[in-house]
Amino acid sequence: MKTATKPSVKRKLIVANWKMHFTTHKASLYLHKLSEKIATHKDVEVVLAPNMLSLQSLGMQVKHRQFKLAAQNCYWRDEGAFTGEVSATMLHGLVDYVIIGHSERRYVFSETEKDIRMKVQAVLRNKMSPVLCVGETAHQRADGETLHVLHDQVVSGLANVTGEEVARMVIAYEPVWAINSSNSKTHKAATPEDFAVAEKEIRKQVASLYGKSASEAIRVIYGGSVNADNARGFLSQEGCDGLLPGTASLNSEEFLKIVESAHDNKGRDKAGK
Ligand code: PGA
C-alpha cells in the first residue's frame, strides 16, 4: 500500500468553473468586482478557473490571499509538437489547481481514461493539485452502474499516483446528469444524499489503495448545478470538502453567497451541530 501524509487543516474549497465564458477583459472586470466584495475567511479557499487565455492577466491582478487560480485542462506532455495544447509545465507558477477529466472534456472532447490518468500525473509532477472529476451519466445511473463507474474512474485516475501525492488531490463528484441544469430541463442537481453515497464510495476506493488516513486527507467536493440555495445542503454533509459551481459562479452575487455558505458551515461544525 502507498502511504499518504495528512494535510494539517482542511478548509472548504470553492472552485468557480467559468468554462468558456468571459473574454479576458470581462474576466478582469468580474474579478475586480468580486475582490471588492469578498470577505476572506481562514476556513474557505476560493479558486477561480477562467479560460486559458485569461490566466496570465488574472494571475497579475489577483490578490493571492483572496483567490487562487485553476486551469480547466492541460496536456500531459511537458513540451513538444502538440499544436493547440498547453502543458502542466507551462501552468506551473500560474495556478495551484488544474481541473482534469471534467465530463465536458470526457464527452465533448472524447478524452479517455488514459488521457485523464496521464494528465493527473502531469499536474502532480509539476507540483500542482489536480481536481479530478468523476461521475456517472444518466444512462449509467438508470442502469444502477453509479458505484461501478465511480470505482473505475477513481482507480484509473489514481494509477501511478504516490501516497504523498494523493493527499494533494481533490476529487469532484460531478454526476453528468446534474451538470448545467439551468440550460436544460432534463437536468437537475443531485441531492446531498446522492453526494454522500458517492463520497463514501470514492473514499472507500482511496482507502483500499492508500489506507484510511489518505482517504480522510483527500478532499472530495460536489459539482453539478450548485447554486446559492442548495450549496449549504451539500456543505453540511459530513465528508463534503467543498463545491465546484459552474453557471452559478458567473453571477458575482450568487457566487459570493456560495462562498459565505462555506464559511457558515464551518462555523456550525465548530459549534458541534
Ligand atoms: P454547473 O457546472 O454548475 O453549471 O452545473 C458545474 C461543472 O460542470 O463543473
PDB file of C-alpha atoms in Angstrom, residues 2 72-78 87-89 96-102 106 111-134 152-162 165-172 210 218:
ATOM      1  CA  LYS A   2       1.261   3.522  -0.883  1.00  0.00           C
ATOM      2  CA  GLN A  72      -9.683  23.958 -16.713  1.00  0.00           C
ATOM      3  CA  ASN A  73      -7.460  21.499 -18.547  1.00  0.00           C
ATOM      4  CA  CYS A  74      -3.868  20.844 -19.626  1.00  0.00           C
ATOM      5  CA  TYR A  75      -1.920  18.434 -21.799  1.00  0.00           C
ATOM      6  CA  TRP A  76       0.159  15.703 -20.199  1.00  0.00           C
ATOM      7  CA  ARG A  77       3.392  16.025 -22.192  1.00  0.00           C
ATOM      8  CA  ASP A  78       5.696  18.747 -20.864  1.00  0.00           C
ATOM      9  CA  SER A  87       1.241  21.723 -20.730  1.00  0.00           C
ATOM     10  CA  ALA A  88       1.176  21.413 -16.957  1.00  0.00           C
ATOM     11  CA  THR A  89       4.801  22.613 -17.016  1.00  0.00           C
ATOM     12  CA  ASP A  96      -2.423  25.970  -7.911  1.00  0.00           C
ATOM     13  CA  TYR A  97      -5.057  23.627  -9.313  1.00  0.00           C
ATOM     14  CA  VAL A  98      -5.913  22.047 -12.656  1.00  0.00           C
ATOM     15  CA  ILE A  99      -9.362  20.564 -13.351  1.00  0.00           C
ATOM     16  CA  ILE A 100      -8.891  17.177 -15.002  1.00  0.00           C
ATOM     17  CA  GLY A 101     -11.438  14.833 -16.565  1.00  0.00           C
ATOM     18  CA  HIS A 102     -14.395  17.200 -16.469  1.00  0.00           C
ATOM     19  CA  ARG A 106     -14.689  13.333 -21.454  1.00  0.00           C
ATOM     20  CA  GLU A 111     -10.903  12.244 -23.523  1.00  0.00           C
ATOM     21  CA  THR A 112     -10.145   8.698 -22.484  1.00  0.00           C
ATOM     22  CA  GLU A 113      -9.302   7.275 -19.062  1.00  0.00           C
ATOM     23  CA  LYS A 114      -5.696   7.066 -20.253  1.00  0.00           C
ATOM     24  CA  ASP A 115      -5.621  10.781 -21.191  1.00  0.00           C
ATOM     25  CA  ILE A 116      -7.072  11.651 -17.794  1.00  0.00           C
ATOM     26  CA  ARG A 117      -4.646   9.465 -15.878  1.00  0.00           C
ATOM     27  CA  MET A 118      -1.657  10.953 -17.747  1.00  0.00           C
ATOM     28  CA  LYS A 119      -2.925  14.473 -17.075  1.00  0.00           C
ATOM     29  CA  VAL A 120      -3.348  13.789 -13.340  1.00  0.00           C
ATOM     30  CA  GLN A 121       0.244  12.600 -13.233  1.00  0.00           C
ATOM     31  CA  ALA A 122       1.492  15.619 -15.212  1.00  0.00           C
ATOM     32  CA  VAL A 123      -0.216  18.038 -12.817  1.00  0.00           C
ATOM     33  CA  LEU A 124       1.258  16.285  -9.774  1.00  0.00           C
ATOM     34  CA  ARG A 125       4.711  16.048 -11.371  1.00  0.00           C
ATOM     35  CA  ASN A 126       4.585  19.810 -11.875  1.00  0.00           C
ATOM     36  CA  LYS A 127       3.678  20.394  -8.211  1.00  0.00           C
ATOM     37  CA  MET A 128       0.053  21.487  -8.605  1.00  0.00           C
ATOM     38  CA  SER A 129      -3.141  19.822  -7.392  1.00  0.00           C
ATOM     39  CA  PRO A 130      -5.449  18.039  -9.812  1.00  0.00           C
ATOM     40  CA  VAL A 131      -9.189  18.387  -9.318  1.00  0.00           C
ATOM     41  CA  LEU A 132     -10.184  15.030 -10.782  1.00  0.00           C
ATOM     42  CA  CYS A 133     -13.832  14.991 -11.886  1.00  0.00           C
ATOM     43  CA  VAL A 134     -15.742  11.731 -11.755  1.00  0.00           C
ATOM     44  CA  ASP A 152     -13.392   2.573 -12.314  1.00  0.00           C
ATOM     45  CA  GLN A 153     -12.835   6.319 -12.735  1.00  0.00           C
ATOM     46  CA  VAL A 154     -11.171   6.708  -9.323  1.00  0.00           C
ATOM     47  CA  VAL A 155      -8.938   3.646  -9.668  1.00  0.00           C
ATOM     48  CA  SER A 156      -7.923   4.607 -13.193  1.00  0.00           C
ATOM     49  CA  GLY A 157      -7.404   8.305 -12.362  1.00  0.00           C
ATOM     50  CA  LEU A 158      -5.145   7.461  -9.413  1.00  0.00           C
ATOM     51  CA  ALA A 159      -2.996   4.894 -11.213  1.00  0.00           C
ATOM     52  CA  ASN A 160       0.703   5.570 -10.534  1.00  0.00           C
ATOM     53  CA  VAL A 161      -0.083   8.348  -8.035  1.00  0.00           C
ATOM     54  CA  THR A 162       2.039   8.029  -4.892  1.00  0.00           C
ATOM     55  CA  GLU A 165       0.735  12.939  -3.973  1.00  0.00           C
ATOM     56  CA  VAL A 166      -2.747  11.646  -3.269  1.00  0.00           C
ATOM     57  CA  ALA A 167      -3.086  13.884  -0.205  1.00  0.00           C
ATOM     58  CA  ARG A 168      -2.710  16.911  -2.503  1.00  0.00           C
ATOM     59  CA  MET A 169      -5.535  15.800  -4.768  1.00  0.00           C
ATOM     60  CA  VAL A 170      -9.155  16.835  -4.947  1.00  0.00           C
ATOM     61  CA  ILE A 171     -11.843  14.555  -6.334  1.00  0.00           C
ATOM     62  CA  ALA A 172     -15.029  16.229  -7.542  1.00  0.00           C
ATOM     63  CA  TYR A 210      -3.655   4.136   0.097  1.00  0.00           C
ATOM     64  CA  ILE A 218      -8.079  13.657   0.119  1.00  0.00           C
TER      65      ILE A 218
END
